[in-house]
mmCIF file of N, CA and C in Angstrom:
data_model
loop_
_atom_site.group_PDB
_atom_site.id
_atom_site.type_symbol
_atom_site.label_atom_id
_atom_site.label_comp_id
_atom_site.label_asym_id
_atom_site.label_seq_id
_atom_site.Cartn_x
_atom_site.Cartn_y
_atom_site.Cartn_z
ATOM 1 N N UNK A 605 -12.040 -14.226 0.204
ATOM 2 C CA UNK A 605 -11.785 -12.816 0.041
ATOM 3 C C UNK A 605 -11.317 -12.971 -1.488
ATOM 4 N N UNK A 606 -10.969 -12.146 -2.072
ATOM 5 C CA UNK A 606 -11.127 -11.968 -3.624
ATOM 6 C C UNK A 606 -9.685 -12.714 -3.750
ATOM 7 N N UNK A 607 -9.455 -13.064 -5.369
ATOM 8 C CA UNK A 607 -8.616 -13.829 -5.804
ATOM 9 C C UNK A 607 -7.790 -12.593 -6.446
ATOM 10 N N UNK A 608 -6.354 -13.009 -6.616
ATOM 11 C CA UNK A 608 -5.392 -12.036 -7.113
ATOM 12 C C UNK A 608 -5.959 -11.205 -8.497
ATOM 13 N N UNK A 609 -6.490 -11.978 -9.164
ATOM 14 C CA UNK A 609 -6.562 -11.460 -10.679
ATOM 15 C C UNK A 609 -7.599 -10.339 -10.592
ATOM 16 N N UNK A 610 -8.705 -10.728 -9.579
ATOM 17 C CA UNK A 610 -9.557 -9.585 -9.330
ATOM 18 C C UNK A 610 -9.176 -8.102 -8.541
ATOM 19 N N UNK A 611 -8.405 -8.561 -7.656
ATOM 20 C CA UNK A 611 -7.655 -7.716 -6.842
ATOM 21 C C UNK A 611 -6.931 -6.652 -7.930
ATOM 22 N N UNK A 612 -5.944 -7.233 -8.984
ATOM 23 C CA UNK A 612 -5.094 -6.692 -9.857
ATOM 24 C C UNK A 612 -6.270 -5.908 -10.699
ATOM 25 N N UNK A 613 -7.365 -6.691 -11.021
ATOM 26 C CA UNK A 613 -8.240 -5.799 -11.831
ATOM 27 C C UNK A 613 -8.836 -4.841 -11.365
ATOM 28 N N UNK A 614 -9.410 -4.419 -10.102
ATOM 29 C CA UNK A 614 -9.869 -3.495 -9.275
ATOM 30 C C UNK A 614 -8.730 -2.693 -9.088
ATOM 31 N N UNK A 615 -7.522 -2.419 -8.722
ATOM 32 C CA UNK A 615 -6.542 -1.581 -8.401
ATOM 33 C C UNK A 615 -6.047 -1.153 -10.153
ATOM 34 N N UNK A 616 -6.421 -1.699 -11.092
ATOM 35 C CA UNK A 616 -5.858 -1.290 -12.212
ATOM 36 C C UNK A 616 -6.995 0.382 -12.546
ATOM 37 N N UNK A 617 -8.019 0.246 -11.961
ATOM 38 C CA UNK A 617 -8.706 1.107 -12.298
ATOM 39 C C UNK A 617 -8.544 2.434 -11.262
ATOM 40 N N UNK A 618 -7.646 2.091 -10.378
ATOM 41 C CA UNK A 618 -7.617 3.479 -9.391
ATOM 42 C C UNK A 618 -7.308 4.886 -10.438
ATOM 43 N N UNK A 619 -6.444 4.733 -11.136
ATOM 44 C CA UNK A 619 -6.226 6.003 -12.145
ATOM 45 C C UNK A 619 -7.559 6.712 -12.466
ATOM 46 N N UNK A 620 -8.033 5.833 -13.147
ATOM 47 C CA UNK A 620 -9.673 6.212 -13.690
ATOM 48 C C UNK A 620 -10.529 6.945 -12.417
ATOM 49 N N UNK A 621 -10.567 5.892 -11.463
ATOM 50 C CA UNK A 621 -11.699 6.344 -10.408
ATOM 51 C C UNK A 621 -11.002 7.943 -10.010
ATOM 52 N N UNK A 622 -9.756 7.941 -9.476
ATOM 53 C CA UNK A 622 -9.323 9.366 -9.114
ATOM 54 C C UNK A 622 -9.720 10.384 -9.963
ATOM 55 N N UNK A 623 -9.527 10.244 -11.297
ATOM 56 C CA UNK A 623 -10.245 11.140 -12.294
ATOM 57 C C UNK A 623 -11.756 11.306 -12.336
ATOM 58 N N UNK A 624 -12.638 10.299 -12.340
ATOM 59 C CA UNK A 624 -13.551 10.199 -12.545
ATOM 60 C C UNK A 624 -14.706 10.270 -11.427
ATOM 61 N N UNK A 625 -13.963 9.881 -10.212
ATOM 62 C CA UNK A 625 -14.985 9.091 -9.308
ATOM 63 C C UNK A 625 -16.462 10.101 -9.130
ATOM 64 N N UNK A 626 -16.197 11.437 -8.754
ATOM 65 C CA UNK A 626 -17.401 12.082 -8.668
ATOM 66 C C UNK A 626 -17.990 11.917 -9.880
ATOM 67 N N UNK A 627 -17.735 11.943 -10.919
ATOM 68 C CA UNK A 627 -18.797 12.270 -11.934
ATOM 69 C C UNK A 627 -19.682 10.576 -12.017
ATOM 70 N N UNK A 628 -18.867 9.417 -11.503
ATOM 71 C CA UNK A 628 -19.361 8.002 -11.332
ATOM 72 C C UNK A 628 -20.673 8.414 -9.937
ATOM 73 N N UNK A 629 -20.076 8.744 -9.113
ATOM 74 C CA UNK A 629 -20.895 8.599 -8.129
ATOM 75 C C UNK A 629 -22.371 9.853 -8.530
ATOM 76 N N UNK A 630 -22.065 10.882 -8.940
ATOM 77 C CA UNK A 630 -22.717 11.748 -9.414
ATOM 78 C C UNK A 630 -24.124 11.248 -10.289
ATOM 79 N N UNK A 631 -23.585 9.963 -11.318
ATOM 80 C CA UNK A 631 -24.351 9.512 -12.353
ATOM 81 C C UNK A 631 -25.043 8.432 -11.430
ATOM 82 N N UNK A 632 -24.213 7.759 -10.570
ATOM 83 C CA UNK A 632 -24.954 6.724 -9.640
ATOM 84 C C UNK A 632 -26.083 7.339 -9.287
ATOM 85 N N UNK A 633 -26.149 8.336 -8.268
ATOM 86 C CA UNK A 633 -27.099 8.614 -7.260
ATOM 87 C C UNK A 633 -28.454 8.961 -8.788
ATOM 88 N N UNK A 634 -28.194 9.811 -9.514
ATOM 89 C CA UNK A 634 -28.988 10.341 -10.174
ATOM 90 C C UNK A 634 -29.625 9.158 -10.751
ATOM 91 N N UNK A 635 -29.289 8.021 -11.393
ATOM 92 C CA UNK A 635 -29.424 6.624 -12.228
ATOM 93 C C UNK A 635 -30.341 5.964 -11.152
ATOM 94 N N UNK A 636 -29.940 5.801 -9.980
ATOM 95 C CA UNK A 636 -30.531 4.752 -8.614
ATOM 96 C C UNK A 636 -31.656 5.495 -8.436
ATOM 97 N N UNK A 637 -31.618 6.884 -7.947
ATOM 98 C CA UNK A 637 -33.006 7.982 -7.841
ATOM 99 C C UNK A 637 -33.734 7.593 -8.665
ATOM 100 N N UNK A 638 -33.669 7.827 -9.990
ATOM 101 C CA UNK A 638 -34.739 7.537 -10.938
ATOM 102 C C UNK A 638 -35.380 6.145 -11.076
ATOM 103 N N UNK A 639 -34.262 5.328 -10.966
ATOM 104 C CA UNK A 639 -34.617 4.052 -11.648
ATOM 105 C C UNK A 639 -35.032 3.141 -10.050
ATOM 106 N N UNK A 640 -34.788 3.433 -9.209
ATOM 107 C CA UNK A 640 -35.465 2.742 -7.795
ATOM 108 C C UNK A 640 -36.134 3.759 -6.787
ATOM 109 N N UNK A 641 -36.530 4.361 -6.930
ATOM 110 C CA UNK A 641 -37.021 5.534 -6.511
ATOM 111 C C UNK A 641 -37.494 4.874 -4.877
ATOM 112 N N UNK A 642 -37.734 3.594 -4.821
ATOM 113 C CA UNK A 642 -37.776 2.835 -3.253
ATOM 114 C C UNK A 642 -36.804 3.441 -2.297
ATOM 115 N N UNK A 643 -35.633 3.668 -3.071
ATOM 116 C CA UNK A 643 -34.550 3.783 -2.147
ATOM 117 C C UNK A 643 -34.307 5.129 -1.647
ATOM 118 N N UNK A 644 -34.763 6.283 -2.259
ATOM 119 C CA UNK A 644 -34.854 7.574 -1.965
ATOM 120 C C UNK A 644 -34.806 8.045 -0.611
ATOM 121 N N UNK A 645 -35.947 7.437 0.213
ATOM 122 C CA UNK A 645 -35.966 7.942 1.564
ATOM 123 C C UNK A 645 -35.098 7.595 2.641
ATOM 124 N N UNK A 646 -34.309 6.222 2.127
ATOM 125 C CA UNK A 646 -32.953 6.187 2.934
ATOM 126 C C UNK A 646 -32.016 7.121 2.517
ATOM 127 N N UNK A 647 -32.109 8.007 1.738
ATOM 128 C CA UNK A 647 -30.944 9.048 1.789
ATOM 129 C C UNK A 647 -31.362 10.265 1.882
ATOM 130 N N UNK A 648 -30.297 11.101 2.886
ATOM 131 C CA UNK A 648 -30.424 12.693 2.969
ATOM 132 C C UNK A 648 -30.094 13.783 1.499
ATOM 133 N N UNK A 649 -31.587 13.934 1.066
ATOM 134 C CA UNK A 649 -31.424 14.833 0.154
ATOM 135 C C UNK A 649 -30.636 16.036 0.036
ATOM 136 N N UNK A 650 -30.465 16.766 1.394
ATOM 137 C CA UNK A 650 -29.536 18.079 1.943
ATOM 138 C C UNK A 650 -28.304 17.731 1.382
ATOM 139 N N UNK A 651 -27.601 16.399 1.435
ATOM 140 C CA UNK A 651 -26.349 16.166 1.248
ATOM 141 C C UNK A 651 -26.224 15.466 -0.235
ATOM 142 N N UNK A 652 -26.830 15.378 -0.808
ATOM 143 C CA UNK A 652 -27.198 15.207 -2.624
ATOM 144 C C UNK A 652 -26.992 16.479 -2.814
ATOM 145 N N UNK A 653 -27.985 17.428 -2.569
ATOM 146 C CA UNK A 653 -27.965 18.592 -2.872
ATOM 147 C C UNK A 653 -26.669 19.337 -2.930
ATOM 148 N N UNK A 654 -25.946 19.444 -1.712
ATOM 149 C CA UNK A 654 -24.905 20.083 -1.888
ATOM 150 C C UNK A 654 -23.649 19.242 -2.052
ATOM 151 N N UNK A 655 -23.680 18.133 -2.473
ATOM 152 C CA UNK A 655 -22.502 17.538 -3.293
ATOM 153 C C UNK A 655 -21.761 16.961 -2.326
ATOM 154 N N UNK A 656 -22.138 17.026 -0.804
ATOM 155 C CA UNK A 656 -21.445 15.922 0.088
ATOM 156 C C UNK A 656 -21.751 14.913 -0.216
ATOM 157 N N UNK A 657 -22.291 14.205 0.105
ATOM 158 C CA UNK A 657 -22.693 12.731 -0.669
ATOM 159 C C UNK A 657 -22.076 11.997 -1.256
ATOM 160 N N UNK A 658 -22.193 12.781 -2.583
ATOM 161 C CA UNK A 658 -21.287 12.336 -4.008
ATOM 162 C C UNK A 658 -19.530 12.209 -3.771
ATOM 163 N N UNK A 659 -19.480 13.407 -3.064
ATOM 164 C CA UNK A 659 -17.795 13.537 -3.024
ATOM 165 C C UNK A 659 -17.598 12.118 -1.860
ATOM 166 N N UNK A 660 -18.232 12.078 -0.711
ATOM 167 C CA UNK A 660 -17.778 11.311 0.483
ATOM 168 C C UNK A 660 -17.862 9.708 -0.030
ATOM 169 N N UNK A 661 -18.817 9.697 -1.354
ATOM 170 C CA UNK A 661 -18.974 8.102 -1.838
ATOM 171 C C UNK A 661 -17.894 7.891 -2.916
ATOM 172 N N UNK A 662 -17.204 9.007 -3.766
ATOM 173 C CA UNK A 662 -16.368 8.790 -4.633
ATOM 174 C C UNK A 662 -14.537 8.663 -3.785
ATOM 175 N N UNK A 663 -14.932 9.001 -2.321
ATOM 176 C CA UNK A 663 -13.657 8.996 -1.365
ATOM 177 C C UNK A 663 -13.876 7.451 -1.593
ATOM 178 N N UNK A 664 -14.956 7.141 -0.893
ATOM 179 C CA UNK A 664 -15.312 5.493 -0.275
ATOM 180 C C UNK A 664 -14.286 4.957 -1.498
ATOM 181 N N UNK A 665 -14.866 4.908 -2.600
ATOM 182 C CA UNK A 665 -14.912 4.166 -3.757
ATOM 183 C C UNK A 665 -13.174 4.004 -4.138
ATOM 184 N N UNK A 666 -12.911 5.033 -3.837
ATOM 185 C CA UNK A 666 -10.888 5.226 -4.329
ATOM 186 C C UNK A 666 -10.654 4.761 -3.373
ATOM 187 N N UNK A 667 -10.806 4.803 -1.866
ATOM 188 C CA UNK A 667 -9.825 3.988 -0.506
ATOM 189 C C UNK A 667 -10.128 2.574 -0.878
ATOM 190 N N UNK A 668 -11.539 2.210 -1.627
ATOM 191 C CA UNK A 668 -11.916 0.639 -1.632
ATOM 192 C C UNK A 668 -10.724 -0.050 -2.881
ATOM 193 N N UNK A 669 -10.839 1.045 -3.480
ATOM 194 C CA UNK A 669 -10.121 0.526 -5.046
ATOM 195 C C UNK A 669 -8.432 0.348 -4.627
ATOM 196 N N UNK A 670 -8.172 0.957 -4.006
ATOM 197 C CA UNK A 670 -6.344 1.201 -3.345
ATOM 198 C C UNK A 670 -6.034 0.174 -2.499
ATOM 199 N N UNK A 671 -7.151 -0.285 -1.438
ATOM 200 C CA UNK A 671 -6.977 -0.922 -0.636
ATOM 201 C C UNK A 671 -7.757 -2.060 -0.615
ATOM 202 N N UNK A 672 -8.158 -2.719 -1.932
ATOM 203 C CA UNK A 672 -8.717 -3.680 -2.076
ATOM 204 C C UNK A 672 -8.333 -5.098 -1.514
ATOM 205 N N UNK A 673 -6.623 -5.149 -1.268
ATOM 206 C CA UNK A 673 -5.880 -5.946 -0.804
ATOM 207 C C UNK A 673 -6.053 -5.790 0.703
ATOM 208 N N UNK A 674 -6.108 -5.217 1.090
ATOM 209 C CA UNK A 674 -6.105 -4.641 2.772
ATOM 210 C C UNK A 674 -7.354 -3.973 2.998
ATOM 211 N N UNK A 675 -8.181 -4.401 3.175
ATOM 212 C CA UNK A 675 -9.640 -3.888 3.177
ATOM 213 C C UNK A 675 -9.462 -3.283 4.702
ATOM 214 N N UNK A 676 -8.972 -4.165 5.812
ATOM 215 C CA UNK A 676 -9.082 -3.700 7.107
ATOM 216 C C UNK A 676 -8.677 -2.467 7.420
ATOM 217 N N UNK A 677 -7.882 -1.823 6.429
ATOM 218 C CA UNK A 677 -7.224 -0.368 6.466
ATOM 219 C C UNK A 677 -8.516 0.846 6.497
ATOM 220 N N UNK A 678 -9.630 0.064 5.769
ATOM 221 C CA UNK A 678 -11.031 0.828 5.644
ATOM 222 C C UNK A 678 -11.841 0.657 7.270
ATOM 223 N N UNK A 679 -11.369 -0.032 8.089
ATOM 224 C CA UNK A 679 -12.265 -0.171 9.349
ATOM 225 C C UNK A 679 -12.674 1.184 9.926
ATOM 226 N N UNK A 680 -11.830 2.150 10.041
ATOM 227 C CA UNK A 680 -12.458 3.332 10.858
ATOM 228 C C UNK A 680 -13.729 4.299 10.054
ATOM 229 N N UNK A 681 -13.391 4.138 8.528
ATOM 230 C CA UNK A 681 -14.407 4.982 7.854
ATOM 231 C C UNK A 681 -15.760 3.992 7.709
ATOM 232 N N UNK A 682 -15.561 3.006 7.789
ATOM 233 C CA UNK A 682 -16.571 1.409 7.660
ATOM 234 C C UNK A 682 -17.829 1.764 8.965
ATOM 235 N N UNK A 683 -17.145 1.831 10.066
ATOM 236 C CA UNK A 683 -17.569 2.172 11.443
ATOM 237 C C UNK A 683 -18.482 3.537 11.397
ATOM 238 N N UNK A 684 -17.831 4.621 10.824
ATOM 239 C CA UNK A 684 -18.488 5.672 10.870
ATOM 240 C C UNK A 684 -19.274 5.646 9.761
ATOM 241 N N UNK A 685 -19.317 5.139 8.646
ATOM 242 C CA UNK A 685 -20.266 5.027 7.829
ATOM 243 C C UNK A 685 -21.443 4.296 8.375
ATOM 244 N N UNK A 686 -21.468 3.208 9.358
ATOM 245 C CA UNK A 686 -22.338 2.222 9.695
ATOM 246 C C UNK A 686 -22.881 2.753 10.642
ATOM 247 N N UNK A 687 -22.824 3.629 11.513
ATOM 248 C CA UNK A 687 -23.682 4.384 12.178
ATOM 249 C C UNK A 687 -24.900 5.549 11.213
ATOM 250 N N UNK A 688 -24.104 6.182 10.300
ATOM 251 C CA UNK A 688 -24.987 7.003 9.424
ATOM 252 C C UNK A 688 -25.611 6.149 8.975
ATOM 253 N N UNK A 689 -25.865 4.856 8.431
ATOM 254 C CA UNK A 689 -26.549 4.044 7.795
ATOM 255 C C UNK A 689 -27.488 3.624 8.499
ATOM 256 N N UNK A 690 -27.108 3.317 9.864
ATOM 257 C CA UNK A 690 -27.804 2.536 10.605
ATOM 258 C C UNK A 690 -29.196 4.228 11.373
ATOM 259 N N UNK A 691 -28.404 5.101 11.256
ATOM 260 C CA UNK A 691 -29.787 6.155 11.736
ATOM 261 C C UNK A 691 -30.180 6.576 10.384
ATOM 262 N N UNK A 692 -30.201 6.156 9.365
ATOM 263 C CA UNK A 692 -30.980 6.181 8.018
ATOM 264 C C UNK A 692 -31.734 4.612 7.937
ATOM 265 N N UNK A 693 -31.687 3.744 8.535
ATOM 266 C CA UNK A 693 -32.432 2.625 8.730
ATOM 267 C C UNK A 693 -32.335 1.681 7.409
ATOM 268 N N UNK A 694 -30.998 2.037 7.141
ATOM 269 C CA UNK A 694 -30.465 1.351 5.762
ATOM 270 C C UNK A 694 -30.564 -0.447 6.054
ATOM 271 N N UNK A 695 -30.924 -1.276 5.350
ATOM 272 C CA UNK A 695 -31.154 -2.969 5.984
ATOM 273 C C UNK A 695 -30.222 -3.435 4.442
ATOM 274 N N UNK A 696 -29.726 -4.805 5.001
ATOM 275 C CA UNK A 696 -29.150 -5.529 3.702
ATOM 276 C C UNK A 696 -29.537 -5.712 2.637
ATOM 277 N N UNK A 697 -31.102 -5.637 2.462
ATOM 278 C CA UNK A 697 -31.821 -5.938 0.955
ATOM 279 C C UNK A 697 -31.429 -4.954 0.282
ATOM 280 N N UNK A 698 -30.925 -3.600 0.453
ATOM 281 C CA UNK A 698 -30.511 -2.298 -0.104
ATOM 282 C C UNK A 698 -29.349 -2.688 -0.872
ATOM 283 N N UNK A 699 -28.721 -3.334 -0.583
ATOM 284 C CA UNK A 699 -27.187 -3.678 -0.950
ATOM 285 C C UNK A 699 -26.914 -3.945 -2.622
ATOM 286 N N UNK A 700 -27.620 -4.981 -3.064
ATOM 287 C CA UNK A 700 -28.006 -5.336 -4.232
ATOM 288 C C UNK A 700 -28.110 -4.002 -5.125
ATOM 289 N N UNK A 701 -29.360 -3.329 -4.727
ATOM 290 C CA UNK A 701 -29.497 -2.541 -5.259
ATOM 291 C C UNK A 701 -28.631 -1.263 -5.582
ATOM 292 N N UNK A 702 -27.878 -0.917 -4.452
ATOM 293 C CA UNK A 702 -26.831 0.058 -4.798
ATOM 294 C C UNK A 702 -26.038 -0.321 -5.630
ATOM 295 N N UNK A 703 -25.581 -1.667 -5.669
ATOM 296 C CA UNK A 703 -24.164 -2.458 -5.984
ATOM 297 C C UNK A 703 -24.416 -2.162 -7.902
ATOM 298 N N UNK A 704 -25.979 -2.978 -8.046
ATOM 299 C CA UNK A 704 -26.467 -2.788 -9.466
ATOM 300 C C UNK A 704 -26.368 -1.224 -10.039
ATOM 301 N N UNK A 705 -26.744 -0.486 -9.742
ATOM 302 C CA UNK A 705 -26.606 0.941 -10.107
ATOM 303 C C UNK A 705 -25.302 1.514 -10.197
ATOM 304 N N UNK A 706 -24.403 1.352 -9.290
ATOM 305 C CA UNK A 706 -22.840 1.459 -8.967
ATOM 306 C C UNK A 706 -22.022 0.796 -9.879
ATOM 307 N N UNK A 707 -21.932 -0.271 -10.265
ATOM 308 C CA UNK A 707 -21.561 -0.718 -11.466
ATOM 309 C C UNK A 707 -22.001 -0.368 -13.010
ATOM 310 N N UNK A 708 -22.984 -0.149 -12.812
ATOM 311 C CA UNK A 708 -24.090 0.374 -14.105
ATOM 312 C C UNK A 708 -23.162 1.918 -14.283
ATOM 313 N N UNK A 709 -22.809 2.757 -13.320
ATOM 314 C CA UNK A 709 -22.665 4.096 -13.299
ATOM 315 C C UNK A 709 -20.934 4.252 -13.666
ATOM 316 N N UNK A 710 -20.083 3.082 -13.251
ATOM 317 C CA UNK A 710 -18.752 2.775 -13.225
ATOM 318 C C UNK A 710 -18.801 2.477 -15.054
ATOM 319 N N UNK A 711 -19.563 1.887 -15.639
ATOM 320 C CA UNK A 711 -19.715 1.375 -16.958
ATOM 321 C C UNK A 711 -19.821 2.510 -17.847
ATOM 322 N N UNK A 712 -21.392 3.555 -17.606
ATOM 323 C CA UNK A 712 -21.554 4.297 -18.085
ATOM 324 C C UNK A 712 -20.305 5.399 -18.184
ATOM 325 N N UNK A 713 -19.719 5.624 -17.132
ATOM 326 C CA UNK A 713 -19.016 7.114 -17.285
ATOM 327 C C UNK A 713 -17.719 6.432 -17.857
ATOM 328 N N UNK A 714 -17.351 5.084 -17.310
ATOM 329 C CA UNK A 714 -15.425 5.284 -18.070
ATOM 330 C C UNK A 714 -15.793 4.484 -19.304
ATOM 331 N N UNK A 715 -17.055 3.930 -19.601
ATOM 332 C CA UNK A 715 -17.401 3.319 -21.252
ATOM 333 C C UNK A 715 -16.090 2.425 -21.502
ATOM 334 N N UNK A 716 -15.685 2.422 -22.874
ATOM 335 C CA UNK A 716 -14.653 1.423 -23.230
ATOM 336 C C UNK A 716 -13.600 1.199 -22.475
ATOM 337 N N UNK A 717 -13.260 2.023 -21.575
ATOM 338 C CA UNK A 717 -12.227 1.600 -20.424
ATOM 339 C C UNK A 717 -12.171 0.665 -19.793
ATOM 340 N N UNK A 718 -13.529 0.337 -19.292
ATOM 341 C CA UNK A 718 -14.132 -0.644 -18.471
ATOM 342 C C UNK A 718 -14.650 -1.781 -19.208
ATOM 343 N N UNK A 719 -13.745 -3.023 -19.311
ATOM 344 C CA UNK A 719 -14.025 -4.088 -19.809
ATOM 345 C C UNK A 719 -15.141 -5.288 -19.288
ATOM 346 N N UNK A 720 -15.833 -6.061 -19.517
ATOM 347 C CA UNK A 720 -16.526 -6.788 -18.782
ATOM 348 C C UNK A 720 -15.724 -7.248 -17.290
ATOM 349 N N UNK A 721 -14.833 -7.873 -17.918
ATOM 350 C CA UNK A 721 -13.898 -8.524 -16.935
ATOM 351 C C UNK A 721 -13.557 -7.484 -15.881
ATOM 352 N N UNK A 722 -13.542 -6.248 -16.169
ATOM 353 C CA UNK A 722 -13.646 -5.159 -14.858
ATOM 354 C C UNK A 722 -14.433 -4.797 -14.225
ATOM 355 N N UNK A 723 -15.674 -4.794 -15.060
ATOM 356 C CA UNK A 723 -17.184 -4.867 -14.582
ATOM 357 C C UNK A 723 -17.187 -6.202 -13.170
ATOM 358 N N UNK A 724 -16.813 -7.212 -13.970
ATOM 359 C CA UNK A 724 -17.012 -8.421 -13.036
ATOM 360 C C UNK A 724 -16.379 -8.467 -12.078
ATOM 361 N N UNK A 725 -14.724 -8.064 -12.027
ATOM 362 C CA UNK A 725 -14.121 -7.651 -10.849
ATOM 363 C C UNK A 725 -14.781 -7.013 -9.718
ATOM 364 N N UNK A 726 -15.332 -5.705 -10.094
ATOM 365 C CA UNK A 726 -15.738 -4.625 -9.380
ATOM 366 C C UNK A 726 -17.341 -5.294 -8.753
ATOM 367 N N UNK A 727 -18.093 -6.124 -9.632
ATOM 368 C CA UNK A 727 -18.869 -6.840 -8.643
ATOM 369 C C UNK A 727 -18.526 -7.685 -7.953
ATOM 370 N N UNK A 728 -17.413 -8.287 -7.915
ATOM 371 C CA UNK A 728 -16.832 -9.261 -6.957
ATOM 372 C C UNK A 728 -16.566 -8.441 -5.707
ATOM 373 N N UNK A 729 -15.866 -7.137 -5.953
ATOM 374 C CA UNK A 729 -14.968 -6.524 -5.033
ATOM 375 C C UNK A 729 -16.404 -5.863 -3.920
ATOM 376 N N UNK A 730 -17.480 -5.608 -4.793
ATOM 377 C CA UNK A 730 -18.632 -4.874 -4.276
ATOM 378 C C UNK A 730 -19.187 -5.612 -3.401
ATOM 379 N N UNK A 731 -19.328 -6.852 -3.568
ATOM 380 C CA UNK A 731 -19.996 -8.030 -2.735
ATOM 381 C C UNK A 731 -19.154 -8.323 -1.463
ATOM 382 N N UNK A 732 -17.899 -8.111 -1.650
ATOM 383 C CA UNK A 732 -16.971 -8.141 -0.455
ATOM 384 C C UNK A 732 -17.582 -6.855 0.478
ATOM 385 N N UNK A 733 -17.091 -5.813 0.153
ATOM 386 C CA UNK A 733 -17.323 -4.567 0.851
ATOM 387 C C UNK A 733 -18.784 -4.065 1.247
ATOM 388 N N UNK A 734 -19.813 -4.682 0.625
ATOM 389 C CA UNK A 734 -20.993 -4.451 1.279
ATOM 390 C C UNK A 734 -21.040 -5.398 2.367
ATOM 391 N N UNK A 735 -20.535 -6.900 2.195
ATOM 392 C CA UNK A 735 -20.893 -7.711 3.065
ATOM 393 C C UNK A 735 -19.993 -7.095 4.643
ATOM 394 N N UNK A 736 -18.986 -6.465 4.498
ATOM 395 C CA UNK A 736 -18.307 -5.954 5.424
ATOM 396 C C UNK A 736 -19.162 -4.693 6.161
ATOM 397 N N UNK A 737 -19.719 -4.041 5.076
ATOM 398 C CA UNK A 737 -20.686 -2.888 5.725
ATOM 399 C C UNK A 737 -21.918 -3.763 6.244
ATOM 400 N N UNK A 738 -22.434 -4.414 5.941
ATOM 401 C CA UNK A 738 -23.424 -5.132 6.592
ATOM 402 C C UNK A 738 -23.473 -5.899 7.811
ATOM 403 N N UNK A 739 -21.975 -6.168 7.828
ATOM 404 C CA UNK A 739 -21.812 -6.993 9.227
ATOM 405 C C UNK A 739 -21.693 -5.688 9.960
ATOM 406 N N UNK A 740 -20.913 -4.529 9.879
ATOM 407 C CA UNK A 740 -20.933 -3.584 10.448
ATOM 408 C C UNK A 740 -22.025 -2.801 11.198
ATOM 409 N N UNK A 741 -23.054 -2.860 10.110
ATOM 410 C CA UNK A 741 -24.417 -2.694 10.536
ATOM 411 C C UNK A 741 -25.014 -3.060 11.479
ATOM 412 N N UNK A 742 -25.168 -4.578 11.098
ATOM 413 C CA UNK A 742 -25.591 -5.634 11.990
ATOM 414 C C UNK A 742 -25.193 -5.322 13.217
ATOM 415 N N UNK A 743 -23.857 -5.251 13.778
ATOM 416 C CA UNK A 743 -22.753 -4.909 14.956
ATOM 417 C C UNK A 743 -23.781 -3.470 15.687
ATOM 418 N N UNK A 744 -23.723 -2.827 14.941
ATOM 419 C CA UNK A 744 -24.221 -1.476 15.276
ATOM 420 C C UNK A 744 -25.817 -1.295 15.592
ATOM 421 N N UNK A 745 -26.504 -2.017 14.958
ATOM 422 C CA UNK A 745 -27.935 -2.165 15.313
ATOM 423 C C UNK A 745 -27.968 -2.819 16.745
ATOM 424 N N UNK A 746 -27.223 -4.019 16.949
ATOM 425 C CA UNK A 746 -27.361 -4.703 18.112
ATOM 426 C C UNK A 746 -26.714 -3.679 19.382
ATOM 427 N N UNK A 747 -25.686 -3.174 19.357
ATOM 428 C CA UNK A 747 -25.226 -2.318 19.974
ATOM 429 C C UNK A 747 -26.649 -1.192 20.425
ATOM 430 N N UNK A 748 -27.210 -0.951 19.436
ATOM 431 C CA UNK A 748 -28.165 0.201 20.019
ATOM 432 C C UNK A 748 -29.430 -0.704 20.115
ATOM 433 N N UNK A 749 -29.804 -1.884 20.053
ATOM 434 C CA UNK A 749 -30.597 -2.702 20.727
ATOM 435 C C UNK A 749 -30.279 -2.418 22.152
ATOM 436 N N UNK A 750 -29.496 -3.020 22.376
ATOM 437 C CA UNK A 750 -28.705 -3.427 23.832
ATOM 438 C C UNK A 750 -28.546 -2.411 24.994
ATOM 439 N N UNK A 751 -28.762 -0.821 24.091
ATOM 440 C CA UNK A 751 -28.137 -0.027 24.638
ATOM 441 C C UNK A 751 -29.236 0.373 25.710
#
């Protein structure tokens, strides 16, 4: 899992995430769709236009930051998102693309408030969280195959 320093650095960003989470996720989606258009078909563009998806992701990022030392608390949300991701045919190979753009959006929006050390901590946290989602999706795909 994550070392205490990483946990502390991620938790230190909670106030900034609370204040700027929606701006981060809107920036994230805009940049990702422009720079990685191959990923666009995996997203519901109606949920993008309505703002539903950026809001949901902002809340997920905040919950992850607040609970980075106890990610098990996110299990109900992870299970719900895993079902959505499986409906959209998300695959593990997409997570590095998403992570890259998410970290860039955090840096772009929070600017000087985010040091290289904080971005590195978020990178480590994202890797752990991505693995949790990948495993949940693997189980969901298996359940669907066996059904």
